[in-house]
Amino acid sequence: MTSSEATDLRNTLPGARELDVSPEVGDEVKCTTCYMCACRCGIKVHLKNDKVRYIEGNRDHPVNRGVLCAKGSAGIMQHYSPARLRKPLLRVGERGAGEFKEIDWDEALGIAAGWLSNIRKSDPRKLAFFTGRDQSQALTGWWASQFGTPNYAAHGGFCSVNMAAGGIYTIGGSFWEFGQPDWERTRYFMMFGVAEDHDSNPIKTGLARVKENGAKFVSVNPIRTGYSAIADEWIGITPGSDGLFVLALAHELLKAGKVDVDYLIRYSNAPWLVIQAPGAANDGLFARNEGGDPLVWDRREGRAKSAQDPSAAPALKGEVTLPDGTRAVPAFELLAKRYLDETYSPDAVAQRCGISADRIRRLAAELAQAAFEEEVVIEQPWTDWTGRRHERMVGRPVSLHAMRGISAHSNGFHTCRAIHLLQVLLGSVDSPGGFRFKPPFPRPAPPAPKPAGKLADLAPETGLKGPPLGFPTAPEDLLVDDAGQPVRIDKAFSWDNPISAHGLMHTVITNAWKGDPYPIDTLFMYMANMAWNSAMNTAETIRILTDKDSESGDYKIPRIIYSDAYFSEMVPYADLVLPDTTYLERWDCISMLDRPISEPEGPADSIRQPVVAPDRDVRPFQDVVIDLGARIGLPGFVDEKGAPKYPGGYPDYIVNHERKPGVGSLMGWRGESGRESGTGAPNPKQLDSYIENGCFWQGHIPDEGTFFKHANQAYLDYATEMGFLERPAPIVFQLYSEVLQKFRLAAQGHGAVTPPENHRERVETFFDPLPFWYPTFEDEEAEGGDFPLHAVTQRPMAMYHSWGSQNAWLRQIHGSNRLYVARETAEKHGIADDDWAWVESRHARIKVQVRLMKGLNPDTVWTWNAIGKRRGTWNLNQDAEEAAKGFLLNHLIDDLLPAKENGYRYSCSDPVTGQAAWYDLRVRISKADPEEPSLSEPQFDPLPLPPGLDRGPSTLRYGAGFHSRTGDGIEDT
Ligand code: SF4
């Protein structure tokens, strides 16, 4: 019986109303890529009468294999949000008052181009261009370098740069986009404090595999929610102590001799000889031969040999004297000495970590058991870079994963290095069952690009010599002037935070306001809610955005251009607003030049295509950037005659832009015939091929090259051919970092570029060539003081930053946030469930409503991130719970550390990478007076709706109209 026959039959039954049991869902299906969080799953959007009807996961897509989360399906409500901006806006009242007039695009772009052009003609540094969770950084970074400003970064500095830099400087790869557990084969998976979009669907499906396979899943997280709730073992660690716990595991493994010595010798720099010459300029550097190769000590022949010499039998222990009289020891000797020290014994760390010593010992034994007693064998011969053939691939099936939780601490870089050190000691990096690289990684640790923007290279109407972000390898790579002062407005790549590979977006507004290191003219930002949940010290940030010079009466940050799709809290603080489209209305590319969607078996990238046309006068930000580039004549955006190089906007750029000959935004269907992959000439039909293939492309590494990629000749050849590597040379894991030692030597006064006196102690301390643990800066301050509790946020599975908490469907899951407090802790303070409480830090205080819970480290309180909203914004009702009861912890976090003796205040960041240290926060709580109003604090003046937006409906319903077959998607009542 067909479905229409079934419907007819039902409708003949007595009392039946006309039922359509199998309604037509839509009349068209288009593939694209989700943007409801950062995971970039493939989706199929069902349309009816050109309206979005339904979103499902794309089963063929490598990221999600059809899985769609709550956020992904709620993309409909994001797309039809009443908070969408409708037309360009020009400020007409005071900044922050929210008074705008609508203008047309030509006028808006003319104003922006005028401002930008003037800056470029005088001093390109006066433009600070910062984007938020932008997925087009390959374009925006390129634009900044063509403009000639070093003041560019995206959100990485306040998200997870510690994870990126910690991994890239250690193993030449990192977690998430650049590596993942071998979900199929791992026997023991340990995860550290992961935000649930880092990454979301892939981790969920991966955990399902781990569970199905009977492997053990251990979650290390102060809070038992989300992934931790399904862990076989939950370790409620004290925030900021993960590195100590990991190094205690290393202590136990070293003590028991449970490390993979062959793996260390073959793939890491553990045997490389480190010069021992205290006080000398080469102390702690690697001993090298005349050709520059690092040396190892051949234990059979009793002499030094190049580490590249396959005949060497390197020693891991013992001090040696080289022919020139230099004393040296293998890096492993230093490593073992450090971690075997009692400082890292389980007994010494137990109290600080909140984990008993016996439990740490047992966990170390379990890791060793999984790695060495349950080894995984794949019957696949392969050849390593020395030409040695291996008949099979033997793996150590232990895998680790970490992201934001450990990243957002001022000790996060070294903690991340410690995690990778543990994986290397166990021999599990890119071995079957372990952590697996995803192309284009691994790359040399660190890879080649260095940050461009040396002072001498900056000039009017001149582009940068390279990308504004990169990986310094020595003090000479820093962007500082002769006095050692920062060149960039965010002080990235300066002595404040030398290896700030993603910039420090969280410092830009304060520095620009202070004119430290110099005043700027225009702050140009994209999808970064800096007047609210993307800023520390939010109230002060709001104040300084409107602060004026007392003499001139001008704003201290003279001009602000902002692009966003929605009426976020940042919009009223802009002078010019350029409204963006939703993700369903534009082209995008998830590029290998940025952060692709590769899998361990092969590289992959993808696109977004517009599945519906905008119904407002808005433009994709990427089109706007390209248009502005042409208007102001940026070299990469105009041809030799000065005409726009990409008149077709972003899709034109995606297809035709070449970063170097044959290397473009997308890797699939290249070459004029469209048959080439990786590199090749632009193919005018490339986007059609992507669309035909579900909007993604995937390549395949030869079977022989799928593991041990760092040393596997088949992979190294493949990666070179594809353009991921310059040459097919092995990547050696840098357990001991000579790069860090070079900065330390500079702090000791060696070399041509040394830090100013006031930075020396800090650089010397934190640029330790071996991973180490130190208390977070707030912990140090709070030691024995008045702020006994740690305070952190988590991102809920159902929401992504402030985007999700305005979404009519997702708001029904999390309408307001509470402060979660452990029951025993609440009892001590006389606080019961639903009570209101004051939370105070050294910086500020907020009022919140409390929810008690089990499964929480008793010294920790926490809340969901970015649910609190400012009244009037996002087109929510003025009394919406998000504004009345929701709150941000951001108000409590000072963006600057307490002043040093010389009065200098560093930003609240990791001292190596500049990663924003959101999770260092220490607080105390007390019960609020029950007579006080049940309202979160602080509250701010409500913001008026910008012109063009009607006040949102009190009830927002979607889809009711479809049942009338009129095809109307959205119905507001
Ligand atoms: S995990 Fe993220 S990208 Fe994937 S469906 Fe959910 S919201 Fe979309």
PDB file of C-alpha atoms in Angstrom, residues 131-262:
ATOM      1  CA  THR A 131      37.591  38.820  13.679  1.00  0.00           C
ATOM      2  CA  GLY A 132      35.782  36.439  16.006  1.00  0.00           C
ATOM      3  CA  ARG A 133      34.850  32.838  15.250  1.00  0.00           C
ATOM      4  CA  ASP A 134      35.446  33.614  11.617  1.00  0.00           C
ATOM      5  CA  GLN A 135      35.847  30.596   9.331  1.00  0.00           C
ATOM      6  CA  SER A 136      37.382  32.628   6.522  1.00  0.00           C
ATOM      7  CA  GLN A 137      40.692  33.506   8.134  1.00  0.00           C
ATOM      8  CA  ALA A 138      42.609  32.513   5.031  1.00  0.00           C
ATOM      9  CA  LEU A 139      40.879  35.469   3.369  1.00  0.00           C
ATOM     10  CA  THR A 140      40.828  37.946   6.266  1.00  0.00           C
ATOM     11  CA  GLY A 141      44.491  37.319   7.153  1.00  0.00           C
ATOM     12  CA  TRP A 142      45.474  37.732   3.497  1.00  0.00           C
ATOM     13  CA  TRP A 143      43.482  40.977   3.348  1.00  0.00           C
ATOM     14  CA  ALA A 144      45.307  42.331   6.422  1.00  0.00           C
ATOM     15  CA  SER A 145      48.694  41.487   4.940  1.00  0.00           C
ATOM     16  CA  GLN A 146      47.769  43.222   1.677  1.00  0.00           C
ATOM     17  CA  PHE A 147      46.601  46.231   3.662  1.00  0.00           C
ATOM     18  CA  GLY A 148      49.918  46.310   5.482  1.00  0.00           C
ATOM     19  CA  THR A 149      48.742  46.170   9.080  1.00  0.00           C
ATOM     20  CA  PRO A 150      50.277  43.671  11.484  1.00  0.00           C
ATOM     21  CA  ASN A 151      47.258  44.277  13.740  1.00  0.00           C
ATOM     22  CA  TYR A 152      45.232  41.302  12.675  1.00  0.00           C
ATOM     23  CA  ALA A 153      44.038  38.174  14.438  1.00  0.00           C
ATOM     24  CA  ALA A 154      40.959  36.052  14.865  1.00  0.00           C
ATOM     25  CA  HIS A 155      39.537  34.624  18.059  1.00  0.00           C
ATOM     26  CA  GLY A 156      42.207  31.960  18.673  1.00  0.00           C
ATOM     27  CA  GLY A 157      43.994  34.000  21.332  1.00  0.00           C
ATOM     28  CA  PHE A 158      40.985  33.910  23.570  1.00  0.00           C
ATOM     29  CA  CYS A 159      39.996  30.381  22.720  1.00  0.00           C
ATOM     30  CA  SER A 160      42.588  27.658  22.453  1.00  0.00           C
ATOM     31  CA  VAL A 161      45.921  28.932  21.161  1.00  0.00           C
ATOM     32  CA  ASN A 162      47.644  27.092  23.988  1.00  0.00           C
ATOM     33  CA  MET A 163      46.405  23.855  22.475  1.00  0.00           C
ATOM     34  CA  ALA A 164      47.496  24.856  18.998  1.00  0.00           C
ATOM     35  CA  ALA A 165      50.913  26.219  19.958  1.00  0.00           C
ATOM     36  CA  GLY A 166      51.587  23.581  22.644  1.00  0.00           C
ATOM     37  CA  GLY A 167      50.988  20.847  20.094  1.00  0.00           C
ATOM     38  CA  ILE A 168      52.615  22.458  17.102  1.00  0.00           C
ATOM     39  CA  TYR A 169      55.818  23.308  18.967  1.00  0.00           C
ATOM     40  CA  THR A 170      55.995  19.790  20.438  1.00  0.00           C
ATOM     41  CA  ILE A 171      54.796  17.234  17.912  1.00  0.00           C
ATOM     42  CA  GLY A 172      54.110  19.361  14.839  1.00  0.00           C
ATOM     43  CA  GLY A 173      50.359  18.955  15.139  1.00  0.00           C
ATOM     44  CA  SER A 174      47.593  19.503  17.617  1.00  0.00           C
ATOM     45  CA  PHE A 175      44.193  18.328  18.721  1.00  0.00           C
ATOM     46  CA  TRP A 176      40.871  18.678  16.912  1.00  0.00           C
ATOM     47  CA  GLU A 177      41.292  19.952  13.342  1.00  0.00           C
ATOM     48  CA  PHE A 178      44.832  18.727  13.210  1.00  0.00           C
ATOM     49  CA  GLY A 179      44.566  15.418  15.036  1.00  0.00           C
ATOM     50  CA  GLN A 180      42.174  13.060  16.781  1.00  0.00           C
ATOM     51  CA  PRO A 181      42.111   9.795  18.709  1.00  0.00           C
ATOM     52  CA  ASP A 182      42.081   6.581  16.740  1.00  0.00           C
ATOM     53  CA  TRP A 183      38.514   5.997  17.840  1.00  0.00           C
ATOM     54  CA  GLU A 184      38.323   2.546  16.269  1.00  0.00           C
ATOM     55  CA  ARG A 185      41.379   1.064  17.884  1.00  0.00           C
ATOM     56  CA  THR A 186      42.073   2.943  21.072  1.00  0.00           C
ATOM     57  CA  ARG A 187      41.839   0.910  24.265  1.00  0.00           C
ATOM     58  CA  TYR A 188      42.217   3.795  26.679  1.00  0.00           C
ATOM     59  CA  PHE A 189      40.950   7.293  26.013  1.00  0.00           C
ATOM     60  CA  MET A 190      41.685  10.116  28.445  1.00  0.00           C
ATOM     61  CA  MET A 191      40.044  13.479  27.826  1.00  0.00           C
ATOM     62  CA  PHE A 192      40.852  16.716  29.589  1.00  0.00           C
ATOM     63  CA  GLY A 193      38.179  19.368  30.172  1.00  0.00           C
ATOM     64  CA  VAL A 194      36.830  19.663  26.662  1.00  0.00           C
ATOM     65  CA  ALA A 195      34.388  22.363  25.541  1.00  0.00           C
ATOM     66  CA  GLU A 196      31.636  20.497  23.821  1.00  0.00           C
ATOM     67  CA  ASP A 197      32.114  22.025  20.429  1.00  0.00           C
ATOM     68  CA  HIS A 198      35.823  21.139  20.367  1.00  0.00           C
ATOM     69  CA  ASP A 199      34.731  19.167  18.643  1.00  0.00           C
ATOM     70  CA  SER A 200      31.111  18.183  18.991  1.00  0.00           C
ATOM     71  CA  ASN A 201      29.568  15.540  16.720  1.00  0.00           C
ATOM     72  CA  PRO A 202      32.892  13.823  15.946  1.00  0.00           C
ATOM     73  CA  ILE A 203      33.588  13.343  19.653  1.00  0.00           C
ATOM     74  CA  LYS A 204      30.088  12.049  20.282  1.00  0.00           C
ATOM     75  CA  THR A 205      30.372   9.474  17.514  1.00  0.00           C
ATOM     76  CA  GLY A 206      33.935   8.697  18.594  1.00  0.00           C
ATOM     77  CA  LEU A 207      32.852   8.084  22.174  1.00  0.00           C
ATOM     78  CA  ALA A 208      30.173   5.749  20.885  1.00  0.00           C
ATOM     79  CA  ARG A 209      32.887   3.711  19.159  1.00  0.00           C
ATOM     80  CA  VAL A 210      35.031   3.697  22.307  1.00  0.00           C
ATOM     81  CA  LYS A 211      32.081   2.418  24.311  1.00  0.00           C
ATOM     82  CA  GLU A 212      31.076  -0.176  21.710  1.00  0.00           C
ATOM     83  CA  ASN A 213      34.621  -1.479  21.628  1.00  0.00           C
ATOM     84  CA  GLY A 214      34.760  -1.849  25.403  1.00  0.00           C
ATOM     85  CA  ALA A 215      37.682   0.561  25.702  1.00  0.00           C
ATOM     86  CA  LYS A 216      38.036   2.685  28.806  1.00  0.00           C
ATOM     87  CA  PHE A 217      37.040   6.369  28.715  1.00  0.00           C
ATOM     88  CA  VAL A 218      38.474   8.532  31.479  1.00  0.00           C
ATOM     89  CA  SER A 219      37.321  12.128  31.739  1.00  0.00           C
ATOM     90  CA  VAL A 220      39.466  14.639  33.628  1.00  0.00           C
ATOM     91  CA  ASN A 221      37.233  17.604  34.316  1.00  0.00           C
ATOM     92  CA  PRO A 222      36.169  19.437  37.487  1.00  0.00           C
ATOM     93  CA  ILE A 223      32.563  19.061  36.338  1.00  0.00           C
ATOM     94  CA  ARG A 224      30.715  15.875  35.562  1.00  0.00           C
ATOM     95  CA  THR A 225      28.375  16.921  32.762  1.00  0.00           C
ATOM     96  CA  GLY A 226      28.220  16.222  29.048  1.00  0.00           C
ATOM     97  CA  TYR A 227      30.895  13.817  27.925  1.00  0.00           C
ATOM     98  CA  SER A 228      32.094  13.351  31.499  1.00  0.00           C
ATOM     99  CA  ALA A 229      28.663  12.005  32.438  1.00  0.00           C
ATOM    100  CA  ILE A 230      29.195   8.929  30.264  1.00  0.00           C
ATOM    101  CA  ALA A 231      32.846   8.388  31.192  1.00  0.00           C
ATOM    102  CA  ASP A 232      33.848   5.080  32.727  1.00  0.00           C
ATOM    103  CA  GLU A 233      35.830   7.075  35.220  1.00  0.00           C
ATOM    104  CA  TRP A 234      35.446  10.732  36.073  1.00  0.00           C
ATOM    105  CA  ILE A 235      38.319  12.573  37.692  1.00  0.00           C
ATOM    106  CA  GLY A 236      37.058  15.785  39.264  1.00  0.00           C
ATOM    107  CA  ILE A 237      40.393  17.559  39.107  1.00  0.00           C
ATOM    108  CA  THR A 238      40.998  20.997  40.609  1.00  0.00           C
ATOM    109  CA  PRO A 239      41.107  23.590  37.789  1.00  0.00           C
ATOM    110  CA  GLY A 240      44.576  24.577  36.629  1.00  0.00           C
ATOM    111  CA  SER A 241      46.303  21.494  38.032  1.00  0.00           C
ATOM    112  CA  ASP A 242      46.012  19.215  34.957  1.00  0.00           C
ATOM    113  CA  GLY A 243      49.662  19.683  34.034  1.00  0.00           C
ATOM    114  CA  LEU A 244      50.724  18.574  37.497  1.00  0.00           C
ATOM    115  CA  PHE A 245      48.543  15.480  37.255  1.00  0.00           C
ATOM    116  CA  VAL A 246      49.917  14.614  33.798  1.00  0.00           C
ATOM    117  CA  LEU A 247      53.509  15.007  34.908  1.00  0.00           C
ATOM    118  CA  ALA A 248      52.799  12.813  37.937  1.00  0.00           C
ATOM    119  CA  LEU A 249      51.629  10.146  35.480  1.00  0.00           C
ATOM    120  CA  ALA A 250      54.897  10.654  33.580  1.00  0.00           C
ATOM    121  CA  HIS A 251      56.775  10.310  36.886  1.00  0.00           C
ATOM    122  CA  GLU A 252      55.139   6.958  37.542  1.00  0.00           C
ATOM    123  CA  LEU A 253      55.746   5.661  34.020  1.00  0.00           C
ATOM    124  CA  LEU A 254      59.395   6.667  34.087  1.00  0.00           C
ATOM    125  CA  LYS A 255      59.840   5.157  37.529  1.00  0.00           C
ATOM    126  CA  ALA A 256      58.358   1.870  36.357  1.00  0.00           C
ATOM    127  CA  GLY A 257      60.332   1.934  33.091  1.00  0.00           C
ATOM    128  CA  LYS A 258      57.063   1.906  31.191  1.00  0.00           C
ATOM    129  CA  VAL A 259      58.096   4.143  28.328  1.00  0.00           C
ATOM    130  CA  ASP A 260      58.619   3.197  24.686  1.00  0.00           C
ATOM    131  CA  VAL A 261      62.370   3.626  24.374  1.00  0.00           C
ATOM    132  CA  ASP A 262      62.575   2.577  20.719  1.00  0.00           C
TER     133      ASP A 262
END
